[in-house]
mmCIF file of C-alpha atoms in Angstrom:
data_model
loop_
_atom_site.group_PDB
_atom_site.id
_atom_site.type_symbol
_atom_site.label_atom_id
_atom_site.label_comp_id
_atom_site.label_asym_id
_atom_site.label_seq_id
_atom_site.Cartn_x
_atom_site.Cartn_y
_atom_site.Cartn_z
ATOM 1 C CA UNK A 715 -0.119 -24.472 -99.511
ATOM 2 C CA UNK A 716 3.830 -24.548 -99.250
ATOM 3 C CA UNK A 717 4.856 -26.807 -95.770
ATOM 4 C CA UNK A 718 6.089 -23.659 -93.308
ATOM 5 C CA UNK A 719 2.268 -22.126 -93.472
ATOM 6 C CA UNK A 720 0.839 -25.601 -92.397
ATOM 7 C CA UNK A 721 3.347 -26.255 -89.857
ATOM 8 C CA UNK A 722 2.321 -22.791 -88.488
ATOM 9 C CA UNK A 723 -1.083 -23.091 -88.770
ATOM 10 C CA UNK A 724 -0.612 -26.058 -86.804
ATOM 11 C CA UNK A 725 1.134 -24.869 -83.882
ATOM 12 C CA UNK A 726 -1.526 -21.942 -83.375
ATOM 13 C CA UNK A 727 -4.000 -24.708 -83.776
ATOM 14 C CA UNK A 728 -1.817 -26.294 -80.418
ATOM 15 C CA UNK A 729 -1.161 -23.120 -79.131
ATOM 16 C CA UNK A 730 -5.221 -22.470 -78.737
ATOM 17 C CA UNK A 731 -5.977 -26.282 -77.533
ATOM 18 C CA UNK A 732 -3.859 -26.025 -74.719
ATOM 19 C CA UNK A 733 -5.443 -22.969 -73.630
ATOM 20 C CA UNK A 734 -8.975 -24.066 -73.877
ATOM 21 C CA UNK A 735 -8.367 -27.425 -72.265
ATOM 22 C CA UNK A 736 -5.354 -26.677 -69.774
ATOM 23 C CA UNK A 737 -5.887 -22.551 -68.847
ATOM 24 C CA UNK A 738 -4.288 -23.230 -65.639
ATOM 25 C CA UNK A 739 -1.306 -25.741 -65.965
ATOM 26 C CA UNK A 740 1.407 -22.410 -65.552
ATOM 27 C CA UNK A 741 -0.513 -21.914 -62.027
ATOM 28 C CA UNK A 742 -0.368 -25.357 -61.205
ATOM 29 C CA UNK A 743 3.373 -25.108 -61.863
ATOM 30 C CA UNK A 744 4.298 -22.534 -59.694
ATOM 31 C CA UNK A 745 2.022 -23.970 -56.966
ATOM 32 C CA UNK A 746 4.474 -27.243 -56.812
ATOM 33 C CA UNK A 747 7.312 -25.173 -57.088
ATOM 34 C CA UNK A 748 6.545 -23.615 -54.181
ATOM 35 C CA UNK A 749 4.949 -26.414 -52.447
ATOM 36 C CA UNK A 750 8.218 -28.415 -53.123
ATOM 37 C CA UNK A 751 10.741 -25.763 -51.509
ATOM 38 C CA UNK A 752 12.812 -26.492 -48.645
ATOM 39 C CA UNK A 753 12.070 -25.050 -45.284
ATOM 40 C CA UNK A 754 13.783 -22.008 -44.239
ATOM 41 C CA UNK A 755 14.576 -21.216 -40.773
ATOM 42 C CA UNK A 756 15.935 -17.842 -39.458
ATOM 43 C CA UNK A 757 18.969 -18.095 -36.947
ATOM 44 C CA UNK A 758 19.557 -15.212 -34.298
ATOM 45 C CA UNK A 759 22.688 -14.433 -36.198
ATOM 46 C CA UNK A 760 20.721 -14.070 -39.425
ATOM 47 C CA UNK A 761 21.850 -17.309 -41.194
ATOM 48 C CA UNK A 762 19.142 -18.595 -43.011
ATOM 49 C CA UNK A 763 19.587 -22.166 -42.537
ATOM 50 C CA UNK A 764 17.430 -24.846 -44.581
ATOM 51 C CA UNK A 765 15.197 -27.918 -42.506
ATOM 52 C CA UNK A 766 14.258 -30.835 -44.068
ATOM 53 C CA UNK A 767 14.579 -34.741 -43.713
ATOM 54 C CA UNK A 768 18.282 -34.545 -43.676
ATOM 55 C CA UNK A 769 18.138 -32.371 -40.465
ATOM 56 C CA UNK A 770 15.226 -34.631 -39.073
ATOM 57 C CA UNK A 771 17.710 -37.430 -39.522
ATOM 58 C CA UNK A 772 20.577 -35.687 -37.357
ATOM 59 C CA UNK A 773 18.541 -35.305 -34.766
ATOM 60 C CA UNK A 774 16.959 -38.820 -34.442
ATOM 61 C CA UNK A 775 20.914 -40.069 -34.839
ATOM 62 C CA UNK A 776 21.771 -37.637 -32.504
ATOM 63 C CA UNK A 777 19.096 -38.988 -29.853
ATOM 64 C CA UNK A 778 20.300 -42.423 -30.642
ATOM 65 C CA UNK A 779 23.799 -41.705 -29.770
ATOM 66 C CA UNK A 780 22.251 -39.732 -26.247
ATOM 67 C CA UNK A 781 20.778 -42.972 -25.552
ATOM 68 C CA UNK A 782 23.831 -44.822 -25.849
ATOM 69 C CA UNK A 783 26.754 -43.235 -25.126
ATOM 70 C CA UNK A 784 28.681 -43.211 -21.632
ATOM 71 C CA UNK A 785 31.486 -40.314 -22.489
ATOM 72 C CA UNK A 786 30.260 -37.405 -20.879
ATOM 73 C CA UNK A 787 31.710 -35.191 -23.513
ATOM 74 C CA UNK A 788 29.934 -36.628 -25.942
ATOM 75 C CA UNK A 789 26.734 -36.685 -24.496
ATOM 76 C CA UNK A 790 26.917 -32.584 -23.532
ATOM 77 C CA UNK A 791 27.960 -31.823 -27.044
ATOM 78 C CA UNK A 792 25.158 -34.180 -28.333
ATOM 79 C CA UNK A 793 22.836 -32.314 -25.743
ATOM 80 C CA UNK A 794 23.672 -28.806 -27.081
ATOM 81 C CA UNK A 795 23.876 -30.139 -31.318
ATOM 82 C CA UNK A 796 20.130 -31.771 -30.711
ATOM 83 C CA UNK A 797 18.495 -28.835 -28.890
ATOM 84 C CA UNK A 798 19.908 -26.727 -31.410
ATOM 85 C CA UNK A 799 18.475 -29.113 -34.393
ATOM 86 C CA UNK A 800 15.360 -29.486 -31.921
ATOM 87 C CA UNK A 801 14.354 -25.711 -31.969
ATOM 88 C CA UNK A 802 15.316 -26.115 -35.720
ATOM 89 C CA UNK A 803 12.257 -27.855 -36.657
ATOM 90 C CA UNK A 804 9.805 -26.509 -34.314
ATOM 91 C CA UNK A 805 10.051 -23.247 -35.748
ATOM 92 C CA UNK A 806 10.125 -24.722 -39.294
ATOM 93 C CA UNK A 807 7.258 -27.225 -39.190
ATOM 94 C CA UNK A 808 4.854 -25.821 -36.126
ATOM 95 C CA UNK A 809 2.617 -24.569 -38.642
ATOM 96 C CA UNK A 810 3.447 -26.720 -41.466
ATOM 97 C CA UNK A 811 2.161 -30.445 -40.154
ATOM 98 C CA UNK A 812 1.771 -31.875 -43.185
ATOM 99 C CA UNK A 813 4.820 -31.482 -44.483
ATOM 100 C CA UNK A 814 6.527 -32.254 -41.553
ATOM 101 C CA UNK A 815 5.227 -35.893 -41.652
ATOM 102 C CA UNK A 816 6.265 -36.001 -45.196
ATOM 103 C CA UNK A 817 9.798 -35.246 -44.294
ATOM 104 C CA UNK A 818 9.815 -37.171 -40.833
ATOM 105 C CA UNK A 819 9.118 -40.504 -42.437
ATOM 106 C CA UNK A 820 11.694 -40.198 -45.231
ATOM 107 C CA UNK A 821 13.991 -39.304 -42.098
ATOM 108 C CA UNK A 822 12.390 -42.328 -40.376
ATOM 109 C CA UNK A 823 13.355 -44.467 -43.406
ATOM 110 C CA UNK A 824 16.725 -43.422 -43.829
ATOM 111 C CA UNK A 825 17.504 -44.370 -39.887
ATOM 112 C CA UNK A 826 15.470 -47.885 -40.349
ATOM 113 C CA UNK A 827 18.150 -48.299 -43.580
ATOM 114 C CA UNK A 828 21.474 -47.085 -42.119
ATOM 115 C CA UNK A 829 21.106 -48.400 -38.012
ATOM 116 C CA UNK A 830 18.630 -51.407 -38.690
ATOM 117 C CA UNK A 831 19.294 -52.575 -34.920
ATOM 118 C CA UNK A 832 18.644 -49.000 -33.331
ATOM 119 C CA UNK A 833 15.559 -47.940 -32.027
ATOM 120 C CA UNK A 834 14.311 -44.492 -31.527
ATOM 121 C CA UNK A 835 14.540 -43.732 -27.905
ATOM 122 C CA UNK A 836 12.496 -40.447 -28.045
ATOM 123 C CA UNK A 837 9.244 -39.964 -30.324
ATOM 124 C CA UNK A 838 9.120 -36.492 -32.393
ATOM 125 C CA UNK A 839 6.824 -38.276 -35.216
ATOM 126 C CA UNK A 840 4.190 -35.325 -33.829
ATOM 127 C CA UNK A 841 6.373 -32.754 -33.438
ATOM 128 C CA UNK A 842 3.449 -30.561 -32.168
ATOM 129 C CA UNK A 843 3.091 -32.437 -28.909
ATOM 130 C CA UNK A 844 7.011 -32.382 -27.939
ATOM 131 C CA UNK A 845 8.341 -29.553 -26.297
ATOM 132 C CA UNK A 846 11.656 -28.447 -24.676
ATOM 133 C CA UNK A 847 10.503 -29.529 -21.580
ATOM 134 C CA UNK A 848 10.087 -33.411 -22.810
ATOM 135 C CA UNK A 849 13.606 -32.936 -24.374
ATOM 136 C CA UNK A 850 15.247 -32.057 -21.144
ATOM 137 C CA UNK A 851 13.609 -34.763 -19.454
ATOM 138 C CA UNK A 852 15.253 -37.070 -21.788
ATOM 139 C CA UNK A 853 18.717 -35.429 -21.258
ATOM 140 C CA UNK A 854 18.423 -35.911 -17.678
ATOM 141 C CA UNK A 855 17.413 -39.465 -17.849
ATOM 142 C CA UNK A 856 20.566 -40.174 -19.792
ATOM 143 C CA UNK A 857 22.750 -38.064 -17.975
ATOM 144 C CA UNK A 858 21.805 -40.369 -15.026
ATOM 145 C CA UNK A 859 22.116 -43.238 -16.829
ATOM 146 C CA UNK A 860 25.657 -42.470 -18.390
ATOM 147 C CA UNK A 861 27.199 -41.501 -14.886
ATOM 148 C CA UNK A 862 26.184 -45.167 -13.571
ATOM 149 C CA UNK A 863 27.252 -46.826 -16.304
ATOM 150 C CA UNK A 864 31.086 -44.882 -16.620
ATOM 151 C CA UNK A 865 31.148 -45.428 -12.535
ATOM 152 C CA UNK A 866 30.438 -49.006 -12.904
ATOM 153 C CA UNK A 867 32.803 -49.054 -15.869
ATOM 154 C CA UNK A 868 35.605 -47.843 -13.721
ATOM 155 C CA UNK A 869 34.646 -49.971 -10.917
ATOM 156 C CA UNK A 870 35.138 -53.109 -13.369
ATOM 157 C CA UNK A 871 38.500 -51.420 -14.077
ATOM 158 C CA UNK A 872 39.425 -50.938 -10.429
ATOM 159 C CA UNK A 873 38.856 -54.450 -9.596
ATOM 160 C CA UNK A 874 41.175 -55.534 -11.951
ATOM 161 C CA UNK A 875 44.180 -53.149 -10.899
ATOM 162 C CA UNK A 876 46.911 -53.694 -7.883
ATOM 163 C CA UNK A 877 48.347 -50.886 -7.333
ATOM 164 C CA UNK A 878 46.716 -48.231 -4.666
ATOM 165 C CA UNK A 879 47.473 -45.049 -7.371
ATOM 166 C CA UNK A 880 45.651 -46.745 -10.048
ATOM 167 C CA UNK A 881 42.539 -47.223 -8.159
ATOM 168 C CA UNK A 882 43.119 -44.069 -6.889
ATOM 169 C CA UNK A 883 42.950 -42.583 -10.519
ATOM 170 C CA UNK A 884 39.676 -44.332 -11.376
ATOM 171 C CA UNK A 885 37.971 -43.052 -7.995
ATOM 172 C CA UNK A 886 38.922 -39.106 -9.694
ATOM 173 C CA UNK A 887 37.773 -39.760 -12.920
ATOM 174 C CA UNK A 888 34.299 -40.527 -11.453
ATOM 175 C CA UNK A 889 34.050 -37.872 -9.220
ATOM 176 C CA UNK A 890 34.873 -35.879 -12.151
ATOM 177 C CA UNK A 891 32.299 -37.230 -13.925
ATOM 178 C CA UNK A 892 29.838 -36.757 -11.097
ATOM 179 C CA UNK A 893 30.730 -33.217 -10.694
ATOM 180 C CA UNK A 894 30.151 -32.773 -14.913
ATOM 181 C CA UNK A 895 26.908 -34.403 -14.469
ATOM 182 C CA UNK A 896 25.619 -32.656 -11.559
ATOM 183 C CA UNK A 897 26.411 -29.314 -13.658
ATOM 184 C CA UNK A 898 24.557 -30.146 -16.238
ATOM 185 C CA UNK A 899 21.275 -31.199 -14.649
ATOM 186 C CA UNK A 900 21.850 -28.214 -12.221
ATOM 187 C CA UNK A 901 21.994 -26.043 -15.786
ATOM 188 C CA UNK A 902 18.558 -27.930 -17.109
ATOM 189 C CA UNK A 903 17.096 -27.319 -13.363
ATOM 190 C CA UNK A 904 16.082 -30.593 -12.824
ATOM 191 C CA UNK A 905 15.898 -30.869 -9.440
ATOM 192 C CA UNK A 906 14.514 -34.315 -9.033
ATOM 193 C CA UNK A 907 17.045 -35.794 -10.997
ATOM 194 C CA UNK A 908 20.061 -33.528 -9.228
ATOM 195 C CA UNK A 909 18.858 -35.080 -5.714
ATOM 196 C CA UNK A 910 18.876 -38.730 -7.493
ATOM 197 C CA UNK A 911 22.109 -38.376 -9.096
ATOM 198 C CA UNK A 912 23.713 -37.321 -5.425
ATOM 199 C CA UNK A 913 22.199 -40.214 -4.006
ATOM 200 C CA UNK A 914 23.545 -42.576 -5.730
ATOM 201 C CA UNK A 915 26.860 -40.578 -5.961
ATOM 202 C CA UNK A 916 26.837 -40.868 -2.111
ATOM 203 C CA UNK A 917 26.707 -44.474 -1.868
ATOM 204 C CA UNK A 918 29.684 -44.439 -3.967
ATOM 205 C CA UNK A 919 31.301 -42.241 -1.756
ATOM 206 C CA UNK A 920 30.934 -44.203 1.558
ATOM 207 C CA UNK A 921 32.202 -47.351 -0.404
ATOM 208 C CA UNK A 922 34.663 -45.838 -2.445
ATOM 209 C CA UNK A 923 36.339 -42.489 -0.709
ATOM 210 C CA UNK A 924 39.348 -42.488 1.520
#
């Protein structure tokens, strides 16, 4: 029998085999495919954007730098750039919890690797139980916390300066700061923390204000 016909024969022989013992190896294919696709999330604007660790790992970064930060600017952009990320991966893993804790610990990892001394100051690991509301709270905690720490900043500053119009300057920027602050909590609606922010806004007033 010349060589062609046997090598053939041979690969109908394989052809048949992998039939019999593997019918549904194409199915299992496209399963993973599918399985392995990248979230897709649906913008107002009609941008499909894609969510996956790398946008779980802006947002704990972004948090990080909420936590920490004391320029006001950068905290209201971070505020906006997180809830934006934030309702990002709601709608993308709400339904989906399984992959979402797939994705959130290679984001976890990555953070761990690339800010080993950071910790996370706000826990999304179960996305489910985290809402807007939660988020907020956070903001306003911080935008407490970063007014005190700029006024006492400029305070430091002040003490070291001789002149009346320099001291001067610093007591503006903090009112300006107050006055950014206040704003912003009045835009969440946080009451509570609008009330504590004047308070202690007040006492800087009576020791501070010509």
């Amino acid at each position: 029998m010349p060589i062609p016909v046997i090598i053939f024969i041979i690969f109908i022989i394989c052809v048949i085999l992998r039939y019999i013992f593997w019918p549904d190896l194409g199915e299992v294919k496209t399963e993973n495919t599918v399985r392995n696709n990248f979230k897709r999330v649906e913008e107002n604007d009609g941008t499909i954007v894609i969510v996956d660790s790398g946008i779980i790992f802006q947002f704990i970064e972004s948090l990080q730098i909420i936590d920490n930060t004391i320029n006001i600017e950068t905290l209201q952009s971070r505020m906006e750039f997180s809830t934006t990320l934030f309702n990002r991966i709601k709608n993308a893993y709400q339904y989906d919890l399984e992959d979402y804790s797939v994705e959130y610990a290679k984001a976890y990892y990555m953070i761990k690797k690339t800010y080993p001394n950071r910790f996370i100051p706000f826990n999304i690991k179960d996305i489910e139980k985290v809402s807007l509301y939660d988020l907020n709270t956070f903001y306003c905690e911080n935008i407490e916390r970063c007014f005190n720490q700029y006024k006492d900043k400029m305070l430091v500053e002040m003490s070291k300066l001789k002149t009346p119009a320099a001291q001067k300057k610093r007591i503006e920027k903090i009112k300006d700061v107050y006055r950014q602050c206040d704003n912003m909590l009045n835009e969440i609606g946080n009451t509570e923390s609008v009330n504590s922010l004047k308070k202690e806004y007040d006492i800087f007033l009576l020791l501070y204000n010509e």
